[in-house]
CSV table of C-alpha atoms in Angstrom, one decimal:
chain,number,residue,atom,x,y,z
A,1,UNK,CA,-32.5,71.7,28.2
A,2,UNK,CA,-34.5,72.8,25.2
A,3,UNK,CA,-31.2,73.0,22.1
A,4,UNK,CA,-31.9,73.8,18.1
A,5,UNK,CA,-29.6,72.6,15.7
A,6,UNK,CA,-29.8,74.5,12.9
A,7,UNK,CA,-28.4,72.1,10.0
A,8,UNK,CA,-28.7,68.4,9.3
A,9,UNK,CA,-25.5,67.6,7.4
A,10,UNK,CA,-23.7,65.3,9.5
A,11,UNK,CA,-22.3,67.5,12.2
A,12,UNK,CA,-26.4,68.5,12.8
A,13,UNK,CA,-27.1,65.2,12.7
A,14,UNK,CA,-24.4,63.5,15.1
A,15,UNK,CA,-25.3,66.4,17.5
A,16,UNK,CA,-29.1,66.0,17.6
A,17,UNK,CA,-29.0,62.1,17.8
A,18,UNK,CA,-25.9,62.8,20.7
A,19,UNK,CA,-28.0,65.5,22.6
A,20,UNK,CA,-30.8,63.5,22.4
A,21,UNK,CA,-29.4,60.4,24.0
A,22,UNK,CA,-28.4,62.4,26.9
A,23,UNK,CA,-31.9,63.3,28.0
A,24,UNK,CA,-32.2,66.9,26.0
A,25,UNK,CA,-34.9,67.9,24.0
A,26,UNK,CA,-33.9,68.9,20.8
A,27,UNK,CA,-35.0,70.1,17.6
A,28,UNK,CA,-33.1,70.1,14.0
A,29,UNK,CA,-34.5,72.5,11.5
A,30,UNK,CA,-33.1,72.0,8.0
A,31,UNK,CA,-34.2,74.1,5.2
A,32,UNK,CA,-33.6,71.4,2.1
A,33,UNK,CA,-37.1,70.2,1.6
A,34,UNK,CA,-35.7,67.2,0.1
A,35,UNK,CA,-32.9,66.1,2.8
A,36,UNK,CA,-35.9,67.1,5.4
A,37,UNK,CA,-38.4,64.6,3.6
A,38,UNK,CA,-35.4,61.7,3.8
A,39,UNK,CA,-34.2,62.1,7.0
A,40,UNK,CA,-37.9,62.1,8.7
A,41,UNK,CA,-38.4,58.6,7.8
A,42,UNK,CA,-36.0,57.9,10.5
A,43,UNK,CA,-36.1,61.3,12.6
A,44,UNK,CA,-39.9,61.8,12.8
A,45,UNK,CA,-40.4,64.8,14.9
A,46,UNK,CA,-37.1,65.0,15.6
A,47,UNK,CA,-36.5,67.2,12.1
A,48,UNK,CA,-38.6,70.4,11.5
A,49,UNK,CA,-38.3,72.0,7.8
A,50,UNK,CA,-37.5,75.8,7.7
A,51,UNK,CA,-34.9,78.3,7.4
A,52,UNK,CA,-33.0,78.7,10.5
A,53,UNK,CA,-31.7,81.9,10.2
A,54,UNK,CA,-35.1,83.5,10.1
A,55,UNK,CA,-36.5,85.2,13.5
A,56,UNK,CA,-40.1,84.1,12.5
A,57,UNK,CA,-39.3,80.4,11.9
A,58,UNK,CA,-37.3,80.4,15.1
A,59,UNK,CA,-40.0,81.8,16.7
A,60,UNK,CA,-42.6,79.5,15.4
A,61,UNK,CA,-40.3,76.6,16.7
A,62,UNK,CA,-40.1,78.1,20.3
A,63,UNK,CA,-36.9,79.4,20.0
A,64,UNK,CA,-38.3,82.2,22.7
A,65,UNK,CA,-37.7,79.4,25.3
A,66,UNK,CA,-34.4,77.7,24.0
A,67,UNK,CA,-31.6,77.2,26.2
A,68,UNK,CA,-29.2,76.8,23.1
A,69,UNK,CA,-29.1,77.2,19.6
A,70,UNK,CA,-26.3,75.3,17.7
A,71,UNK,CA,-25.7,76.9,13.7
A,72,UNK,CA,-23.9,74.1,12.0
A,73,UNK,CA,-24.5,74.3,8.6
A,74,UNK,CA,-21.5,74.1,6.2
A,75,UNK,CA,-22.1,77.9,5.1
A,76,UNK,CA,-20.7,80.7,7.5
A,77,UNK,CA,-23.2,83.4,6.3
A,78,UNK,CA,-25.8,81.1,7.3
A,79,UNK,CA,-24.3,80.2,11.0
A,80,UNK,CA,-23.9,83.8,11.5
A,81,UNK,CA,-27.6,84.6,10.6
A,82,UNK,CA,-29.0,82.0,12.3
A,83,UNK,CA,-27.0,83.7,15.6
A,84,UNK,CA,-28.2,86.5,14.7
A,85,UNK,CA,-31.8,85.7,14.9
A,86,UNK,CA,-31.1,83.6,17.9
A,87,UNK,CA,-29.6,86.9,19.6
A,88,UNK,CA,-32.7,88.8,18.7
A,89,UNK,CA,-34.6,86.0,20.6
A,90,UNK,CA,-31.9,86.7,23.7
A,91,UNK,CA,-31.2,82.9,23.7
A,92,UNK,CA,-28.6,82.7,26.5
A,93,UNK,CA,-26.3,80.6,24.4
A,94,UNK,CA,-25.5,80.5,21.3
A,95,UNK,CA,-23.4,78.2,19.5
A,96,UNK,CA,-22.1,78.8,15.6
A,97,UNK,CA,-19.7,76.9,13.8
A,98,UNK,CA,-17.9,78.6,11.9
A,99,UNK,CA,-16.2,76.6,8.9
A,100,UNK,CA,-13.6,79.1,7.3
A,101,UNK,CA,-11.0,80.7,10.9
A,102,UNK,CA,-10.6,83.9,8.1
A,103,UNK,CA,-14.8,84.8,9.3
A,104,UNK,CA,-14.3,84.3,13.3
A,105,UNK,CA,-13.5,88.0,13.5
A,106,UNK,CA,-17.1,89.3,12.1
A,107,UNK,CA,-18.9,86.5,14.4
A,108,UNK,CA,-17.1,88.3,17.6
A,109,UNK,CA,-17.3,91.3,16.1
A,110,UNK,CA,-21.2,90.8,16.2
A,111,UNK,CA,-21.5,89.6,19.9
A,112,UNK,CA,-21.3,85.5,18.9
A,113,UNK,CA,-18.7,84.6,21.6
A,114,UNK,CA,-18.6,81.1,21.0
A,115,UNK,CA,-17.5,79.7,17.8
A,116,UNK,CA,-16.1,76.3,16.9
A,117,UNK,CA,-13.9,75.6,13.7
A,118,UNK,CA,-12.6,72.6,12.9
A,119,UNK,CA,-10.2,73.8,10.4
A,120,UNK,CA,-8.9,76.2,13.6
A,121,UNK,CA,-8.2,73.1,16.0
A,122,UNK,CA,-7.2,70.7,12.8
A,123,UNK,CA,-4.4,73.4,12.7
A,124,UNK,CA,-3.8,74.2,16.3
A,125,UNK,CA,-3.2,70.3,17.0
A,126,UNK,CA,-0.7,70.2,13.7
A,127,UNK,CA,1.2,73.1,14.7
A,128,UNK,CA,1.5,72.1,18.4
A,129,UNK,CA,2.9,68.4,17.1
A,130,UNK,CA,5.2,70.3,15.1
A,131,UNK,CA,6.2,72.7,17.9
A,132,UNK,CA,6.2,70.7,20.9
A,133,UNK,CA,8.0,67.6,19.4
A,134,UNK,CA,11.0,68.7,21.6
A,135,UNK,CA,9.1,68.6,25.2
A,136,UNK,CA,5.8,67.3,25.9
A,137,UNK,CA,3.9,67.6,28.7
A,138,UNK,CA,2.5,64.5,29.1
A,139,UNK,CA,0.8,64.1,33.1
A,140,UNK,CA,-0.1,66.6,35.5
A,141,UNK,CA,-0.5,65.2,38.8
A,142,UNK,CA,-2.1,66.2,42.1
A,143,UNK,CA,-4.5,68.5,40.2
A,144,UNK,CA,-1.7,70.3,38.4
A,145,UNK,CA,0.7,70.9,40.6
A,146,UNK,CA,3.4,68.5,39.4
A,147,UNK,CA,3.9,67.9,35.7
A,148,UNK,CA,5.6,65.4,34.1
A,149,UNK,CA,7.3,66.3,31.2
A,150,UNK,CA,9.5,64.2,28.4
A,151,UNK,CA,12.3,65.6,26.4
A,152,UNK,CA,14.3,64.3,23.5
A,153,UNK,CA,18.0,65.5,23.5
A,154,UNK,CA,18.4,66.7,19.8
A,155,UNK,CA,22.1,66.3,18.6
A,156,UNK,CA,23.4,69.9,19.2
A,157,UNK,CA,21.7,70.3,22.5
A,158,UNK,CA,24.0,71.8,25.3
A,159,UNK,CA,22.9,68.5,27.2
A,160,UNK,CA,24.9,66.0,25.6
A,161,UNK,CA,27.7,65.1,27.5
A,162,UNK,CA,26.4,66.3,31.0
A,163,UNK,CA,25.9,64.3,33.7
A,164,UNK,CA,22.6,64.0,35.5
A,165,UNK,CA,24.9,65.2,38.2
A,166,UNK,CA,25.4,68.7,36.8
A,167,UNK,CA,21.9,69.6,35.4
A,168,UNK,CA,21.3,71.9,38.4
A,169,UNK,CA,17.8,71.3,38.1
A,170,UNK,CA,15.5,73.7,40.3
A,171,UNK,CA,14.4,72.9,43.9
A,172,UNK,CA,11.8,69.9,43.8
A,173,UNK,CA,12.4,69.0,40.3
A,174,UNK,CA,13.9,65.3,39.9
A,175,UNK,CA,15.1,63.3,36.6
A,176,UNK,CA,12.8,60.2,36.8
A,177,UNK,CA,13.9,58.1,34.2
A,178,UNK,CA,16.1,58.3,30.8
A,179,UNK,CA,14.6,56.0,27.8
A,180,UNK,CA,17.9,55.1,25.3
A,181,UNK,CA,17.5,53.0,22.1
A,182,UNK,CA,13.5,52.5,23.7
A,183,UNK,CA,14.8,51.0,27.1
A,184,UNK,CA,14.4,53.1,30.3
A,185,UNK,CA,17.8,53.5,32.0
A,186,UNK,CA,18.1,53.6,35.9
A,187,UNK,CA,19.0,57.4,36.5
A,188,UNK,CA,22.7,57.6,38.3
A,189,UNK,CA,24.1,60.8,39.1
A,190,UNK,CA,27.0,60.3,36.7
A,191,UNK,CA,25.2,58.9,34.0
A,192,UNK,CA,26.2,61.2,31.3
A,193,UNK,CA,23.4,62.5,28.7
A,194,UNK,CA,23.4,61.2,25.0
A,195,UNK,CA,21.7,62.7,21.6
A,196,UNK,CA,18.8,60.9,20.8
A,197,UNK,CA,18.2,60.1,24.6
A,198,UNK,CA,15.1,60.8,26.3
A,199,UNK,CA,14.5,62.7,29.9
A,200,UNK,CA,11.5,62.3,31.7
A,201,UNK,CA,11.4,65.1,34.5
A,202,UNK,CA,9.4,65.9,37.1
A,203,UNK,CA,8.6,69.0,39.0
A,204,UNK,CA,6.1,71.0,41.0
A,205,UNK,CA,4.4,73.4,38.3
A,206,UNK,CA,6.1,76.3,40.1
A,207,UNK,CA,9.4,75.9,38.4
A,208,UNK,CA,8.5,74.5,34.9
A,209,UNK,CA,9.8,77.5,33.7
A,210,UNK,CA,13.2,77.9,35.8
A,211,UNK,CA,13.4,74.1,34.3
A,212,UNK,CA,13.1,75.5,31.3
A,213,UNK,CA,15.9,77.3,31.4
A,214,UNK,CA,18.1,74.7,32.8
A,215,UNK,CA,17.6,72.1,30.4
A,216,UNK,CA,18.5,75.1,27.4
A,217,UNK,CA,14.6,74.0,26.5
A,218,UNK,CA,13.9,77.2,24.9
A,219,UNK,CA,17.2,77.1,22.5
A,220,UNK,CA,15.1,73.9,21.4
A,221,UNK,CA,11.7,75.8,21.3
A,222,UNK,CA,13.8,78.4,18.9
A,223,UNK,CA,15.3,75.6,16.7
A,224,UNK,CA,11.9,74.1,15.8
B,1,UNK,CA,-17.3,108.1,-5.4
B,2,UNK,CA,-16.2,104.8,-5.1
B,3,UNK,CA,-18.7,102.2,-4.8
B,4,UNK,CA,-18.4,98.3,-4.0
B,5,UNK,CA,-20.8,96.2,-5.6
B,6,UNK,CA,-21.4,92.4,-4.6
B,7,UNK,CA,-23.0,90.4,-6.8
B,8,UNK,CA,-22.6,90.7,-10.6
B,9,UNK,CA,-26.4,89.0,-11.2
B,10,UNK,CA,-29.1,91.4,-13.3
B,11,UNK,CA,-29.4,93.9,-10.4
B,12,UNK,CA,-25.8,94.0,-9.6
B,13,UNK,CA,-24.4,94.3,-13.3
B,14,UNK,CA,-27.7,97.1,-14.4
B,15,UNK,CA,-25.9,99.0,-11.2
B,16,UNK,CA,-22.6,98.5,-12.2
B,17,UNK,CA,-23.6,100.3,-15.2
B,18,UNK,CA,-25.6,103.0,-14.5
B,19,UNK,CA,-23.6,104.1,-11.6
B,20,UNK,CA,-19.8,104.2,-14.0
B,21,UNK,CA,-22.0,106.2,-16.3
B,22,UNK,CA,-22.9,108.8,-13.5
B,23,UNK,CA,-19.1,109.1,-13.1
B,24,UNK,CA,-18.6,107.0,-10.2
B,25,UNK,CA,-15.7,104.3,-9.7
B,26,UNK,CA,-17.8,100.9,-9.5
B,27,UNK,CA,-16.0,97.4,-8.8
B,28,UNK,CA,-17.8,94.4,-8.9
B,29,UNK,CA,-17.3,91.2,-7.1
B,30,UNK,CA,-18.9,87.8,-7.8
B,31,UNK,CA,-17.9,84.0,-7.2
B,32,UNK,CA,-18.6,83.1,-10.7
B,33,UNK,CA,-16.6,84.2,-13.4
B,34,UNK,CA,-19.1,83.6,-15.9
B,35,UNK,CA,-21.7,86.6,-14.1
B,36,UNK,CA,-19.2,89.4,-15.1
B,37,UNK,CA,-20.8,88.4,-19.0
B,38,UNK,CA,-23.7,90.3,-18.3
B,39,UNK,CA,-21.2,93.6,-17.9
B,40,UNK,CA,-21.2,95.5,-21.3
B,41,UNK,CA,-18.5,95.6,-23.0
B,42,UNK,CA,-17.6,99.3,-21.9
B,43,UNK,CA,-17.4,98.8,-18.4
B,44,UNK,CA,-14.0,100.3,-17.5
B,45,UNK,CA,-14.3,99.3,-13.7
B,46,UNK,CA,-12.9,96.1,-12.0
B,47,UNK,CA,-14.3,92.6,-11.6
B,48,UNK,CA,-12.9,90.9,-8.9
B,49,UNK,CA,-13.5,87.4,-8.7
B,50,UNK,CA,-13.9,85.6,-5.2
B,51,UNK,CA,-16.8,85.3,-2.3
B,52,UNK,CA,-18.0,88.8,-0.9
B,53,UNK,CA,-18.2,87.9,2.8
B,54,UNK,CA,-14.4,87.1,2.2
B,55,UNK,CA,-12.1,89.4,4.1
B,56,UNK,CA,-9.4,89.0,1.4
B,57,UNK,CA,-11.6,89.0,-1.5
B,58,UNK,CA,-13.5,92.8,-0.1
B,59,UNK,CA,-9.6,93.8,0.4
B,60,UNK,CA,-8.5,92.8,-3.2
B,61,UNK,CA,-12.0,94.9,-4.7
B,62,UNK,CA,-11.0,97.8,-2.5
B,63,UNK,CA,-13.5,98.0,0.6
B,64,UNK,CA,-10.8,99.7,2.1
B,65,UNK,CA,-11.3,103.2,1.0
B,66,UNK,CA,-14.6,102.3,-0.4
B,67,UNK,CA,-17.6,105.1,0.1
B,68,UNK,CA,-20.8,102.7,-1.0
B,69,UNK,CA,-21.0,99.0,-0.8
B,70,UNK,CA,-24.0,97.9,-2.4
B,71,UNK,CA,-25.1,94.0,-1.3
B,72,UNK,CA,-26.8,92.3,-4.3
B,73,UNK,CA,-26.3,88.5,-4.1
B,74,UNK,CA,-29.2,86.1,-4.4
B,75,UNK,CA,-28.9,84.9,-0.8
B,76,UNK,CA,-30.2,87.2,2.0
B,77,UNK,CA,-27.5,85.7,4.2
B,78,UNK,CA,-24.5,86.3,1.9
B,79,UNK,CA,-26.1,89.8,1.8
B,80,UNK,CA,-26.1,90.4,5.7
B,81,UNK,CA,-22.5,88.8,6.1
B,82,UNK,CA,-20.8,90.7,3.4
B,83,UNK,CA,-23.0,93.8,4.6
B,84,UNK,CA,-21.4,93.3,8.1
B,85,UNK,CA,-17.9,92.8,7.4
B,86,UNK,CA,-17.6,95.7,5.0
B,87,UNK,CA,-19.5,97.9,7.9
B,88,UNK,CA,-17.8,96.3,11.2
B,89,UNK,CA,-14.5,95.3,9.3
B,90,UNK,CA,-13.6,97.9,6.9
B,91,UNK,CA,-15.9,100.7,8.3
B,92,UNK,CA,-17.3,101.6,4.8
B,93,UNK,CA,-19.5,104.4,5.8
B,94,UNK,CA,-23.0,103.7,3.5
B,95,UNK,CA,-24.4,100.4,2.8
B,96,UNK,CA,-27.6,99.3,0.7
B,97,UNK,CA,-28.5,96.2,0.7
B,98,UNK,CA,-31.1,94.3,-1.5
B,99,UNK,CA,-33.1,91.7,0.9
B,100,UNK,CA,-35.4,89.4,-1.0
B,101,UNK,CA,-37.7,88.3,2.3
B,102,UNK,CA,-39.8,90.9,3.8
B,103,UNK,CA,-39.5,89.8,7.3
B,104,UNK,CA,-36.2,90.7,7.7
B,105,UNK,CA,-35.8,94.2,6.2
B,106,UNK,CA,-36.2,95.7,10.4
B,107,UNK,CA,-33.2,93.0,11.4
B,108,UNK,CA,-31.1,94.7,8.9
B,109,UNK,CA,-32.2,98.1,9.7
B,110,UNK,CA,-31.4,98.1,13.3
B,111,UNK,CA,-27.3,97.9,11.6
B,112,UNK,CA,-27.9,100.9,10.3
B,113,UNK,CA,-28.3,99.2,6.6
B,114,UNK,CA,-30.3,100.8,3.9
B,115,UNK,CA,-32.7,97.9,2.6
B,116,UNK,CA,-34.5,97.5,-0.7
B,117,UNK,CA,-37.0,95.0,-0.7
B,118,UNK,CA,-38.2,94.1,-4.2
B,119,UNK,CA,-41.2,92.5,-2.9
B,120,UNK,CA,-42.3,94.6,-0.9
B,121,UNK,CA,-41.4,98.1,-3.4
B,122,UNK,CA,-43.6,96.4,-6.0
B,123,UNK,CA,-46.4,95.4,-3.8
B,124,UNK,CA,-46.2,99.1,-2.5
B,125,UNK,CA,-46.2,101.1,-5.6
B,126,UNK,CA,-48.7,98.5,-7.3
B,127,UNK,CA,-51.2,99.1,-4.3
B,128,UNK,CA,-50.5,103.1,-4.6
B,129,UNK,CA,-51.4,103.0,-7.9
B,130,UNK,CA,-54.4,100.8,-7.9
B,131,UNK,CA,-55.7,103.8,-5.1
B,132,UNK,CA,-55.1,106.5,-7.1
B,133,UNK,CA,-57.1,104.9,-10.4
B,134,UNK,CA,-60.2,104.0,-8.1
């Protein structure tokens, strides 16, 4: 494949060097005369100096027969005018980084489907911490179809004090091991549930959300 | 009318201007609070300080209900983005935009954008007036 990178901070750079290594050919055009002059002591031909988000320069660097062009500079106005002029060339993909979540909407709104922000999945992996603490998925076996899941038992739960006995877990779905004070507990029928333990279930993907139910998981979705 | 005008640099301020003293309602927005100093003194509109291709920032200067938004940063890109959110975002009906490289005043016409190429104005009206003497 035949990808442009348009900026050589370090995401253009890591990207080139990355895409390179895996057999592509690549090109990263950077439009700082002086960064292009350092980096082509150690880039060569790698590095072409011009401004990405032209039609003419992209054109002038064979952008006509690119399979991708990647906008990463650290300026959304110039990721979204490099896909611009990409589009204009019908390059069949186009990549744009888009530094600030607030500008996704324009890129979308102006036909660049795939964007990447960093702040975006920064903030989607905090909030899922945050949000999942309670249950976490954590192994999907035979290609999805059972998932393992592990659950702490806050203090006010509706668990505490039942016995394994009495969960009335859906069809299929088993309780696989209870972790109290960090040691794993054999799982007895009348083993009776503590705050602070740990569940680990396991069901066929088909009832994760009866399970749900059950084990009052969404009272703990609404208390976080 | 009310016009939005990004970019408080010596085209964007000389606007700003003119366009309060034709009796229109002009609001300026730059990232640098030190550009609103080349406003005079008189200029009853608002300065709104912030990044024009920021949704927020366009929202705070009005594009809302704005009738003209006038692009005149001193980055083409800046231009096209801000251009494009207050056209696809807050559907101002007329924009001009002030384009410094020749090549991409058709780009920004197939949007629908007026474009003013300094360049390329001076170039024309020196060349029609170099005919017209010979």
């Amino acid at each position: 494949m035949y990808v442009i990178v348009v900026g050589a901070g370090k995401v253009g750079l890591f990207l080139s060097q990355a895409l390179k290594e895996h057999g592509h050919e690549v090109l990263l055009i950077e439009k700082d005369p002086d960064k292009c002059e350092r980096l082509f002591e150690k880039w060569g031909e790698l590095i072409s100096l011009g401004d990405g988000s032209n039609t003419q320069t992209l054109l002038r660097l064979g952008g006509e027969r690119a399979n991708v062009v990647v906008a990463v500079t650290g300026e959304d106005e110039d990721n979204l005018a490099v896909s611009l002029a990409a589009k204009r060339l019908s390059v069949p993909r186009i990549i744009a980084r888009v530094n600030n979540p607030k500008n996704e909407e324009i890129f979308k709104l102006m036909g660049v489907q795939r964007t990447i922000s960093g702040t975006r999945i920064l903030f989607n992996m905090v909030e899922q911490e945050v949000e999942m603490a309670a249950v976490l998925p954590f192994l999907a076996l035979h290609r999805g179809e059972v998932e393992a899941l592990k659950l702490e038992v806050a203090a006010d739960s509706a668990l505490v004090g039942q016995k394994i006995s009495e969960l009335g877990l859906p069809e299929g779905a088993i309780v696989s091991g209870l972790v109290r004070a960090d040691r794993l507990l054999p799982v007895k029928p009348e083993l009776a549930i503590e705050r602070g333990d740990w569940l680990l279930v396991m069901a066929p993907s088909e009832v994760i959300l009866t399970l749900e139910s059950c084990l009052h998981l969404d009272e703990c979705f609404e208390k976080s | 009318m009310k016009i939005l005008i990004i970019g408080c640099g010596r085209l964007g301020s000389l606007l700003a201007e003119n366009l309060e003293e034709d009796g229109n309602d002009a609001t300026v927005v730059d990232k640098r609070s030190a550009a609103f100093r080349l406003l005079p003194l008189a200029f009853r509109g608002k300065t709104v300080l912030g990044n024009g291709i920021d949704q927020d920032t366009l929202r705070e200067a009005g594009a809302e209900g704005a009738d003209l938004m006038i692009v005149a940063s001193d980055s083409d890109n800046t231009n096209i983005m801000a251009a494009l959110v207050g056209q696809r975002i807050f559907h101002i009906p007329r924009i001009m935009a002030r384009i410094y490289h020749q090549s991409r005043i058709s780009s920004y016409q197939e949007y629908g954008m007026e474009t003013y190429c300094p360049t390329a104005l001076v170039a024309g009206m020196m060349r029609e007036s170099i005919k017209k003497g010979a």
